[in-house]
PDB file of C-alpha atoms in Angstrom:
ATOM      1  CA  UNK A  99      58.394  42.780  19.576  1.00 93.00           C
ATOM      2  CA  UNK A 100      57.059  45.741  21.120  1.00 92.00           C
ATOM      3  CA  UNK A 101      53.639  48.320  20.814  1.00 88.00           C
ATOM      4  CA  UNK A 102      53.182  51.148  22.100  1.00 90.00           C
ATOM      5  CA  UNK A 103      51.082  52.939  24.881  1.00 87.00           C
ATOM      6  CA  UNK A 104      50.559  56.188  23.700  1.00 87.00           C
ATOM      7  CA  UNK A 105      51.341  58.213  27.281  1.00 88.00           C
ATOM      8  CA  UNK A 106      54.610  58.722  29.403  1.00 94.00           C
ATOM      9  CA  UNK A 107      55.478  57.033  32.015  1.00 94.00           C
ATOM     10  CA  UNK A 108      55.141  59.834  34.258  1.00 95.00           C
ATOM     11  CA  UNK A 109      53.729  63.393  32.775  1.00 92.00           C
ATOM     12  CA  UNK A 110      55.529  65.781  31.523  1.00 96.00           C
ATOM     13  CA  UNK A 111      54.364  69.054  30.864  1.00 95.00           C
ATOM     14  CA  UNK A 112      57.388  71.748  31.715  1.00 97.00           C
ATOM     15  CA  UNK A 113      55.113  75.851  31.405  1.00 96.00           C
ATOM     16  CA  UNK A 114      57.993  77.792  30.655  1.00 97.00           C
ATOM     17  CA  UNK A 115      61.406  77.877  28.031  1.00 97.00           C
ATOM     18  CA  UNK A 116      64.726  77.140  29.454  1.00 97.00           C
ATOM     19  CA  UNK A 117      67.329  76.399  26.807  1.00 98.00           C
ATOM     20  CA  UNK A 118      69.716  76.230  29.998  1.00 97.00           C
ATOM     21  CA  UNK A 119      68.295  73.306  31.523  1.00 98.00           C
ATOM     22  CA  UNK A 120      67.479  71.567  28.424  1.00 98.00           C
ATOM     23  CA  UNK A 121      71.466  71.356  27.398  1.00 97.00           C
ATOM     24  CA  UNK A 122      72.336  69.976  30.713  1.00 98.00           C
ATOM     25  CA  UNK A 123      69.069  67.357  30.998  1.00 98.00           C
ATOM     26  CA  UNK A 124      69.389  66.351  26.859  1.00 98.00           C
ATOM     27  CA  UNK A 125      72.848  64.815  28.675  1.00 98.00           C
ATOM     28  CA  UNK A 126      70.577  61.945  29.883  1.00 98.00           C
ATOM     29  CA  UNK A 127      69.046  61.223  26.381  1.00 98.00           C
ATOM     30  CA  UNK A 128      72.570  60.849  24.317  1.00 98.00           C
ATOM     31  CA  UNK A 129      75.098  60.840  27.302  1.00 98.00           C
ATOM     32  CA  UNK A 130      77.684  58.192  28.752  1.00 98.00           C
ATOM     33  CA  UNK A 131      75.190  57.708  31.509  1.00 98.00           C
ATOM     34  CA  UNK A 132      72.065  58.212  29.664  1.00 98.00           C
ATOM     35  CA  UNK A 133      68.521  56.281  29.056  1.00 98.00           C
ATOM     36  CA  UNK A 134      69.941  55.508  25.611  1.00 98.00           C
ATOM     37  CA  UNK A 135      72.742  53.550  26.243  1.00 98.00           C
ATOM     38  CA  UNK A 136      70.559  51.678  29.640  1.00 98.00           C
ATOM     39  CA  UNK A 137      67.972  50.402  26.807  1.00 98.00           C
ATOM     40  CA  UNK A 138      70.821  49.456  24.208  1.00 98.00           C
ATOM     41  CA  UNK A 139      72.954  47.438  26.943  1.00 98.00           C
ATOM     42  CA  UNK A 140      70.118  45.972  28.694  1.00 98.00           C
ATOM     43  CA  UNK A 141      68.168  44.517  25.254  1.00 98.00           C
ATOM     44  CA  UNK A 142      71.267  43.661  24.239  1.00 98.00           C
ATOM     45  CA  UNK A 143      72.967  41.985  26.791  1.00 98.00           C
ATOM     46  CA  UNK A 144      69.718  39.619  26.843  1.00 97.00           C
ATOM     47  CA  UNK A 145      71.191  37.163  24.185  1.00 95.00           C
ATOM     48  CA  UNK A 146      74.174  36.306  26.250  1.00 87.00           C
ATOM     49  CA  UNK A 147      72.421  35.341  29.343  1.00 93.00           C
ATOM     50  CA  UNK A 148      71.913  31.963  30.979  1.00 91.00           C
ATOM     51  CA  UNK A 149      69.034  32.346  33.811  1.00 94.00           C
ATOM     52  CA  UNK A 150      65.870  33.292  32.568  1.00 96.00           C
ATOM     53  CA  UNK A 151      65.346  35.141  35.625  1.00 97.00           C
ATOM     54  CA  UNK A 152      67.810  37.393  33.954  1.00 97.00           C
ATOM     55  CA  UNK A 153      66.492  37.317  30.915  1.00 97.00           C
ATOM     56  CA  UNK A 154      63.351  38.817  31.883  1.00 98.00           C
ATOM     57  CA  UNK A 155      64.448  41.465  34.302  1.00 98.00           C
ATOM     58  CA  UNK A 156      66.807  42.814  31.719  1.00 98.00           C
ATOM     59  CA  UNK A 157      64.093  42.570  29.139  1.00 98.00           C
ATOM     60  CA  UNK A 158      61.126  44.099  31.407  1.00 98.00           C
ATOM     61  CA  UNK A 159      64.340  46.912  32.648  1.00 98.00           C
ATOM     62  CA  UNK A 160      65.767  47.501  29.234  1.00 98.00           C
ATOM     63  CA  UNK A 161      62.005  48.660  27.620  1.00 98.00           C
ATOM     64  CA  UNK A 162      60.975  50.970  30.859  1.00 98.00           C
ATOM     65  CA  UNK A 163      64.180  52.893  29.809  1.00 98.00           C
ATOM     66  CA  UNK A 164      63.026  53.364  26.117  1.00 98.00           C
ATOM     67  CA  UNK A 165      59.832  54.104  28.205  1.00 98.00           C
ATOM     68  CA  UNK A 166      62.423  56.752  30.229  1.00 98.00           C
ATOM     69  CA  UNK A 167      64.032  57.618  26.922  1.00 98.00           C
ATOM     70  CA  UNK A 168      61.467  59.240  25.390  1.00 98.00           C
ATOM     71  CA  UNK A 169      60.626  61.453  28.584  1.00 98.00           C
ATOM     72  CA  UNK A 170      64.390  62.937  28.781  1.00 98.00           C
ATOM     73  CA  UNK A 171      63.016  63.545  24.860  1.00 98.00           C
ATOM     74  CA  UNK A 172      59.767  65.389  25.747  1.00 98.00           C
ATOM     75  CA  UNK A 173      61.172  67.515  29.077  1.00 98.00           C
ATOM     76  CA  UNK A 174      64.042  68.883  26.042  1.00 98.00           C
ATOM     77  CA  UNK A 175      61.295  68.954  23.727  1.00 98.00           C
ATOM     78  CA  UNK A 176      59.158  70.935  26.376  1.00 98.00           C
ATOM     79  CA  UNK A 177      62.146  73.375  27.045  1.00 98.00           C
ATOM     80  CA  UNK A 178      63.321  73.775  23.744  1.00 98.00           C
ATOM     81  CA  UNK A 179      59.756  74.252  21.489  1.00 97.00           C
ATOM     82  CA  UNK A 180      58.922  77.280  21.315  1.00 96.00           C
ATOM     83  CA  UNK A 181      62.181  79.453  21.630  1.00 97.00           C
ATOM     84  CA  UNK A 182      63.022  82.666  20.264  1.00 96.00           C
ATOM     85  CA  UNK A 183      66.284  83.719  18.201  1.00 96.00           C
ATOM     86  CA  UNK A 184      67.254  86.229  21.831  1.00 96.00           C
ATOM     87  CA  UNK A 185      66.247  83.399  23.968  1.00 97.00           C
ATOM     88  CA  UNK A 186      68.971  81.244  22.276  1.00 97.00           C
ATOM     89  CA  UNK A 187      72.095  84.133  21.407  1.00 96.00           C
ATOM     90  CA  UNK A 188      74.777  83.550  24.623  1.00 95.00           C
ATOM     91  CA  UNK A 189      73.047  80.966  26.205  1.00 95.00           C
ATOM     92  CA  UNK A 190      75.037  77.188  26.496  1.00 93.00           C
ATOM     93  CA  UNK A 191      72.107  75.524  23.949  1.00 96.00           C
ATOM     94  CA  UNK A 192      73.480  77.937  21.209  1.00 96.00           C
ATOM     95  CA  UNK A 193      75.386  75.254  19.645  1.00 96.00           C
ATOM     96  CA  UNK A 194      73.683  72.723  19.996  1.00 96.00           C
ATOM     97  CA  UNK A 195      70.801  75.059  18.286  1.00 97.00           C
ATOM     98  CA  UNK A 196      73.282  75.265  14.799  1.00 97.00           C
ATOM     99  CA  UNK A 197      73.590  71.896  14.126  1.00 96.00           C
ATOM    100  CA  UNK A 198      70.187  70.541  15.042  1.00 97.00           C
ATOM    101  CA  UNK A 199      68.086  73.542  14.890  1.00 97.00           C
ATOM    102  CA  UNK A 200      64.861  72.604  17.841  1.00 97.00           C
ATOM    103  CA  UNK A 201      65.158  69.556  17.200  1.00 97.00           C
ATOM    104  CA  UNK A 202      66.071  66.717  19.698  1.00 98.00           C
ATOM    105  CA  UNK A 203      69.131  64.580  18.616  1.00 98.00           C
ATOM    106  CA  UNK A 204      71.179  61.862  21.303  1.00 98.00           C
ATOM    107  CA  UNK A 205      73.950  64.242  22.537  1.00 98.00           C
ATOM    108  CA  UNK A 206      75.453  64.701  25.667  1.00 98.00           C
ATOM    109  CA  UNK A 207      75.750  67.593  28.264  1.00 96.00           C
ATOM    110  CA  UNK A 208      78.885  67.814  26.912  1.00 93.00           C
ATOM    111  CA  UNK A 209      78.227  67.890  23.477  1.00 93.00           C
ATOM    112  CA  UNK A 210      79.942  64.788  22.791  1.00 96.00           C
ATOM    113  CA  UNK A 211      77.268  62.478  20.466  1.00 97.00           C
ATOM    114  CA  UNK A 212      75.754  59.176  21.975  1.00 98.00           C
ATOM    115  CA  UNK A 213      78.548  56.586  21.001  1.00 98.00           C
ATOM    116  CA  UNK A 214      77.654  52.713  21.436  1.00 98.00           C
ATOM    117  CA  UNK A 215      80.531  53.021  22.802  1.00 98.00           C
ATOM    118  CA  UNK A 216      79.054  53.947  26.083  1.00 98.00           C
ATOM    119  CA  UNK A 217      77.795  50.859  26.691  1.00 98.00           C
ATOM    120  CA  UNK A 218      79.008  47.026  26.955  1.00 98.00           C
ATOM    121  CA  UNK A 219      77.651  43.418  26.138  1.00 97.00           C
ATOM    122  CA  UNK A 220      80.491  40.421  27.746  1.00 94.00           C
ATOM    123  CA  UNK A 221      78.770  37.159  26.589  1.00 91.00           C
ATOM    124  CA  UNK A 222      79.236  37.065  31.012  1.00 91.00           C
ATOM    125  CA  UNK A 223      77.105  37.600  33.071  1.00 92.00           C
ATOM    126  CA  UNK A 224      78.781  37.784  36.523  1.00 93.00           C
ATOM    127  CA  UNK A 225      80.336  40.917  34.259  1.00 94.00           C
ATOM    128  CA  UNK A 226      77.235  41.729  32.516  1.00 97.00           C
ATOM    129  CA  UNK A 227      75.992  42.079  35.682  1.00 97.00           C
ATOM    130  CA  UNK A 228      78.284  44.735  36.878  1.00 97.00           C
ATOM    131  CA  UNK A 229      78.357  47.072  34.330  1.00 98.00           C
ATOM    132  CA  UNK A 230      74.441  46.914  34.902  1.00 98.00           C
ATOM    133  CA  UNK A 231      74.814  47.387  39.019  1.00 98.00           C
ATOM    134  CA  UNK A 232      77.191  50.846  37.730  1.00 98.00           C
ATOM    135  CA  UNK A 233      75.444  52.318  34.933  1.00 98.00           C
ATOM    136  CA  UNK A 234      72.390  52.822  37.554  1.00 98.00           C
ATOM    137  CA  UNK A 235      74.355  54.733  40.067  1.00 98.00           C
ATOM    138  CA  UNK A 236      75.977  56.464  37.231  1.00 98.00           C
ATOM    139  CA  UNK A 237      72.452  57.449  36.434  1.00 98.00           C
ATOM    140  CA  UNK A 238      71.053  57.578  40.357  1.00 98.00           C
ATOM    141  CA  UNK A 239      74.582  61.106  40.498  1.00 98.00           C
ATOM    142  CA  UNK A 240      73.590  61.962  36.825  1.00 98.00           C
ATOM    143  CA  UNK A 241      69.993  63.115  38.498  1.00 98.00           C
ATOM    144  CA  UNK A 242      71.120  64.165  41.461  1.00 98.00           C
ATOM    145  CA  UNK A 243      73.448  66.499  39.815  1.00 98.00           C
ATOM    146  CA  UNK A 244      70.961  67.644  37.545  1.00 98.00           C
ATOM    147  CA  UNK A 245      68.440  67.837  40.539  1.00 98.00           C
ATOM    148  CA  UNK A 246      70.702  70.022  41.572  1.00 98.00           C
ATOM    149  CA  UNK A 247      71.249  72.458  39.516  1.00 98.00           C
ATOM    150  CA  UNK A 248      67.250  72.896  38.645  1.00 98.00           C
ATOM    151  CA  UNK A 249      65.065  74.989  40.141  1.00 97.00           C
ATOM    152  CA  UNK A 250      61.951  74.477  38.531  1.00 98.00           C
ATOM    153  CA  UNK A 251      58.962  72.197  40.265  1.00 97.00           C
ATOM    154  CA  UNK A 252      57.784  70.870  36.293  1.00 97.00           C
ATOM    155  CA  UNK A 253      61.390  69.139  36.061  1.00 98.00           C
ATOM    156  CA  UNK A 254      61.757  68.430  38.949  1.00 98.00           C
ATOM    157  CA  UNK A 255      59.415  66.072  40.081  1.00 97.00           C
ATOM    158  CA  UNK A 256      59.845  64.437  36.889  1.00 98.00           C
ATOM    159  CA  UNK A 257      63.475  63.676  37.208  1.00 98.00           C
ATOM    160  CA  UNK A 258      62.780  62.482  40.650  1.00 98.00           C
ATOM    161  CA  UNK A 259      60.403  60.087  39.885  1.00 98.00           C
ATOM    162  CA  UNK A 260      63.212  59.007  37.110  1.00 98.00           C
ATOM    163  CA  UNK A 261      66.358  59.312  39.762  1.00 98.00           C
ATOM    164  CA  UNK A 262      63.892  56.542  41.941  1.00 98.00           C
ATOM    165  CA  UNK A 263      63.562  54.247  39.100  1.00 98.00           C
ATOM    166  CA  UNK A 264      67.599  54.296  39.066  1.00 98.00           C
ATOM    167  CA  UNK A 265      67.482  53.459  42.820  1.00 98.00           C
ATOM    168  CA  UNK A 266      65.169  50.476  42.442  1.00 98.00           C
ATOM    169  CA  UNK A 267      66.609  48.324  39.509  1.00 98.00           C
ATOM    170  CA  UNK A 268      69.754  48.694  41.060  1.00 98.00           C
ATOM    171  CA  UNK A 269      67.371  46.134  44.193  1.00 98.00           C
ATOM    172  CA  UNK A 270      66.821  44.118  40.759  1.00 98.00           C
ATOM    173  CA  UNK A 271      70.151  43.293  39.129  1.00 98.00           C
ATOM    174  CA  UNK A 272      71.227  43.107  42.844  1.00 98.00           C
ATOM    175  CA  UNK A 273      68.970  40.559  43.138  1.00 98.00           C
ATOM    176  CA  UNK A 274      69.719  38.609  40.116  1.00 97.00           C
ATOM    177  CA  UNK A 275      73.270  38.739  40.674  1.00 96.00           C
ATOM    178  CA  UNK A 276      72.358  37.719  43.944  1.00 94.00           C
ATOM    179  CA  UNK A 277      70.535  34.331  42.360  1.00 94.00           C
ATOM    180  CA  UNK A 278      73.904  34.099  39.773  1.00 92.00           C
ATOM    181  CA  UNK A 279      77.141  34.070  42.744  1.00 90.00           C
ATOM    182  CA  UNK A 280      74.427  30.662  44.502  1.00 88.00           C
ATOM    183  CA  UNK A 281      74.004  29.405  41.650  1.00 86.00           C
ATOM    184  CA  UNK A 282      78.287  29.284  41.289  1.00 82.00           C
ATOM    185  CA  UNK A 283      80.216  25.885  41.426  1.00 74.00           C
ATOM    186  CA  UNK A 284      80.058  25.311  45.237  1.00 68.00           C
ATOM    187  CA  UNK A 285      83.918  24.652  45.120  1.00 70.00           C
ATOM    188  CA  UNK A 286      84.318  27.803  43.873  1.00 70.00           C
ATOM    189  CA  UNK A 287      85.072  30.691  46.453  1.00 69.00           C
ATOM    190  CA  UNK A 288      85.404  33.264  43.964  1.00 76.00           C
ATOM    191  CA  UNK A 289      82.680  34.591  41.371  1.00 76.00           C
ATOM    192  CA  UNK A 290      83.739  33.538  38.298  1.00 75.00           C
ATOM    193  CA  UNK A 291      82.110  30.270  36.434  1.00 74.00           C
ATOM    194  CA  UNK A 292      84.174  28.424  34.042  1.00 72.00           C
ATOM    195  CA  UNK A 293      80.455  26.910  32.991  1.00 72.00           C
ATOM    196  CA  UNK A 294      79.325  30.312  31.986  1.00 73.00           C
ATOM    197  CA  UNK A 295      82.156  30.087  29.088  1.00 73.00           C
ATOM    198  CA  UNK A 296      80.240  29.231  25.945  1.00 72.00           C
ATOM    199  CA  UNK A 297      82.954  28.778  23.552  1.00 75.00           C
ATOM    200  CA  UNK A 298      84.311  25.337  24.593  1.00 71.00           C
ATOM    201  CA  UNK A 299      86.914  23.762  22.851  1.00 69.00           C
ATOM    202  CA  UNK A 300      85.624  20.642  20.938  1.00 68.00           C
TER     203      UNK A 300
ATOM    204  CA  UNK B 160      43.680  71.182  37.094  1.00 60.00           C
ATOM    205  CA  UNK B 161      43.295  67.457  35.666  1.00 71.00           C
ATOM    206  CA  UNK B 162      39.846  67.489  33.691  1.00 84.00           C
ATOM    207  CA  UNK B 163      37.488  64.297  33.953  1.00 87.00           C
ATOM    208  CA  UNK B 164      39.869  62.530  30.951  1.00 84.00           C
ATOM    209  CA  UNK B 165      43.027  63.650  32.507  1.00 83.00           C
ATOM    210  CA  UNK B 166      42.248  62.260  35.804  1.00 89.00           C
ATOM    211  CA  UNK B 167      41.161  59.141  33.726  1.00 89.00           C
ATOM    212  CA  UNK B 168      44.500  58.827  32.131  1.00 86.00           C
ATOM    213  CA  UNK B 169      46.574  59.366  34.966  1.00 88.00           C
ATOM    214  CA  UNK B 170      44.308  56.892  37.027  1.00 92.00           C
ATOM    215  CA  UNK B 171      45.252  54.376  33.804  1.00 90.00           C
ATOM    216  CA  UNK B 172      48.995  55.005  34.314  1.00 90.00           C
ATOM    217  CA  UNK B 173      49.245  54.799  38.276  1.00 94.00           C
ATOM    218  CA  UNK B 174      48.076  51.648  37.530  1.00 95.00           C
ATOM    219  CA  UNK B 175      49.792  49.917  34.826  1.00 93.00           C
ATOM    220  CA  UNK B 176      53.218  51.896  37.118  1.00 96.00           C
ATOM    221  CA  UNK B 177      51.963  49.518  39.801  1.00 97.00           C
ATOM    222  CA  UNK B 178      51.814  46.217  37.286  1.00 96.00           C
ATOM    223  CA  UNK B 179      55.152  46.976  35.914  1.00 97.00           C
ATOM    224  CA  UNK B 180      57.255  47.285  38.934  1.00 98.00           C
ATOM    225  CA  UNK B 181      55.435  44.581  40.060  1.00 98.00           C
ATOM    226  CA  UNK B 182      56.696  42.157  37.101  1.00 98.00           C
ATOM    227  CA  UNK B 183      60.296  43.386  37.590  1.00 98.00           C
ATOM    228  CA  UNK B 184      60.278  42.345  41.346  1.00 98.00           C
ATOM    229  CA  UNK B 185      58.968  39.457  39.856  1.00 98.00           C
ATOM    230  CA  UNK B 186      61.162  38.294  37.904  1.00 97.00           C
ATOM    231  CA  UNK B 187      63.622  37.787  40.688  1.00 97.00           C
ATOM    232  CA  UNK B 188      61.345  35.891  42.951  1.00 97.00           C
ATOM    233  CA  UNK B 189      58.911  33.988  40.842  1.00 97.00           C
ATOM    234  CA  UNK B 190      57.609  32.112  43.529  1.00 97.00           C
ATOM    235  CA  UNK B 191      55.743  34.892  45.671  1.00 98.00           C
ATOM    236  CA  UNK B 192      52.221  33.982  45.743  1.00 98.00           C
ATOM    237  CA  UNK B 193      50.959  37.559  47.522  1.00 98.00           C
ATOM    238  CA  UNK B 194      52.998  39.450  44.262  1.00 98.00           C
ATOM    239  CA  UNK B 195      51.364  37.321  41.887  1.00 98.00           C
ATOM    240  CA  UNK B 196      47.829  37.571  43.662  1.00 98.00           C
ATOM    241  CA  UNK B 197      48.614  41.914  44.080  1.00 97.00           C
ATOM    242  CA  UNK B 198      49.655  41.705  39.952  1.00 97.00           C
ATOM    243  CA  UNK B 199      45.868  40.059  39.637  1.00 97.00           C
ATOM    244  CA  UNK B 200      44.216  42.508  40.836  1.00 96.00           C
ATOM    245  CA  UNK B 201      46.104  45.214  38.901  1.00 96.00           C
ATOM    246  CA  UNK B 202      46.118  43.632  36.090  1.00 94.00           C
ATOM    247  CA  UNK B 203      42.153  43.101  36.248  1.00 94.00           C
ATOM    248  CA  UNK B 204      41.397  46.829  37.443  1.00 95.00           C
ATOM    249  CA  UNK B 205      43.187  48.384  34.438  1.00 91.00           C
ATOM    250  CA  UNK B 206      41.637  46.196  31.986  1.00 89.00           C
ATOM    251  CA  UNK B 207      38.619  47.637  33.085  1.00 91.00           C
ATOM    252  CA  UNK B 208      40.108  51.037  33.600  1.00 91.00           C
ATOM    253  CA  UNK B 209      40.739  50.495  29.704  1.00 86.00           C
ATOM    254  CA  UNK B 210      37.987  49.657  29.004  1.00 85.00           C
ATOM    255  CA  UNK B 211      35.591  52.481  30.350  1.00 88.00           C
ATOM    256  CA  UNK B 212      38.143  55.237  28.576  1.00 86.00           C
ATOM    257  CA  UNK B 213      37.866  53.871  24.788  1.00 81.00           C
ATOM    258  CA  UNK B 214      34.864  53.668  25.103  1.00 83.00           C
ATOM    259  CA  UNK B 215      33.714  57.013  26.514  1.00 86.00           C
ATOM    260  CA  UNK B 216      36.896  59.084  24.688  1.00 82.00           C
ATOM    261  CA  UNK B 217      36.956  56.582  21.388  1.00 72.00           C
ATOM    262  CA  UNK B 218      41.168  57.078  21.423  1.00 71.00           C
ATOM    263  CA  UNK B 219      43.541  54.922  21.945  1.00 70.00           C
ATOM    264  CA  UNK B 220      46.418  54.310  24.562  1.00 72.00           C
ATOM    265  CA  UNK B 221      46.960  50.721  23.128  1.00 71.00           C
ATOM    266  CA  UNK B 222      47.348  50.027  19.537  1.00 67.00           C
ATOM    267  CA  UNK B 223      45.628  46.890  20.854  1.00 64.00           C
ATOM    268  CA  UNK B 224      41.734  48.893  22.181  1.00 63.00           C
ATOM    269  CA  UNK B 225      38.948  46.594  22.425  1.00 62.00           C
ATOM    270  CA  UNK B 226      37.005  49.815  21.339  1.00 67.00           C
ATOM    271  CA  UNK B 227      35.914  49.102  17.302  1.00 74.00           C
ATOM    272  CA  UNK B 228      37.917  51.560  14.939  1.00 78.00           C
ATOM    273  CA  UNK B 229      35.835  54.220  12.774  1.00 79.00           C
ATOM    274  CA  UNK B 230      36.458  56.945   9.724  1.00 87.00           C
ATOM    275  CA  UNK B 231      38.572  58.773  10.359  1.00 86.00           C
ATOM    276  CA  UNK B 232      41.703  56.842  11.924  1.00 84.00           C
ATOM    277  CA  UNK B 233      41.704  58.954  15.769  1.00 81.00           C
ATOM    278  CA  UNK B 234      45.410  57.393  16.766  1.00 83.00           C
ATOM    279  CA  UNK B 235      46.924  60.010  14.905  1.00 87.00           C
ATOM    280  CA  UNK B 236      45.392  62.385  17.268  1.00 87.00           C
ATOM    281  CA  UNK B 237      47.101  65.145  18.493  1.00 88.00           C
ATOM    282  CA  UNK B 238      48.008  65.812  21.247  1.00 90.00           C
ATOM    283  CA  UNK B 239      50.891  63.467  21.472  1.00 93.00           C
ATOM    284  CA  UNK B 240      52.539  61.862  24.414  1.00 93.00           C
ATOM    285  CA  UNK B 241      55.795  63.868  24.766  1.00 96.00           C
ATOM    286  CA  UNK B 242      53.977  67.473  23.598  1.00 96.00           C
ATOM    287  CA  UNK B 243      52.163  68.129  27.300  1.00 90.00           C
ATOM    288  CA  UNK B 244      48.844  69.948  26.569  1.00 74.00           C
ATOM    289  CA  UNK B 245      49.922  71.965  23.491  1.00 58.00           C
TER     290      UNK B 245
END
């Protein structure tokens, strides 16, 4: 189960509305490397995991990603909530506005709605951990790109916080991969282990 | 500028973040005594801070606040976290 804490993991207080920034930041909500996909990826992969360390890590990081999703939505909300018609006309936010007015909906910056095809739960610890490591790096690059395009300290500070969290999560998943390879069959030189296959013949 | 209430919330958030980050570290280092000790000291600090905050302001950070609930139900009072100050 989960419980809600009535606060953000890192404060978001944006003074100046900006539809252009909202339209790119929203990618970290509903985009291919966004926080929605991150939380669902980790929380879903837990069921196929053989080791307690990794079950714990996926639970705790997956939970943190939910808090990151809330931060990203808070940014989009604060950047758009007071916009007037003439501030929207002619901006890249215009098309989004037609479909969602000033509400928050999970889409990529390139406007594709979020899809479960962004994530995988393969049921093999090595395959899944490699996906997780790649996901953290891709999210970090997305934050790098956003930081390049944005010039408002109210937005940059929380984005830098989120970027650092991707780096920490990558580190933890790296440790999970090391714990896993340490436990591979000693006769097995390759990064796979037949014992991980739970679906054996009778 | 942060007022006293916001200052307290910031402190709670900082301690909570430390607890969370040590928790992640412990997931892959379950035998690390130093991290366990650090976690315990932050946990104690967190519960004292939340207790002080809820006593003083009568509103909740978590559903399971230690403070006695009163009418009207203040959980629904704004601003909600995503609203900033507005």
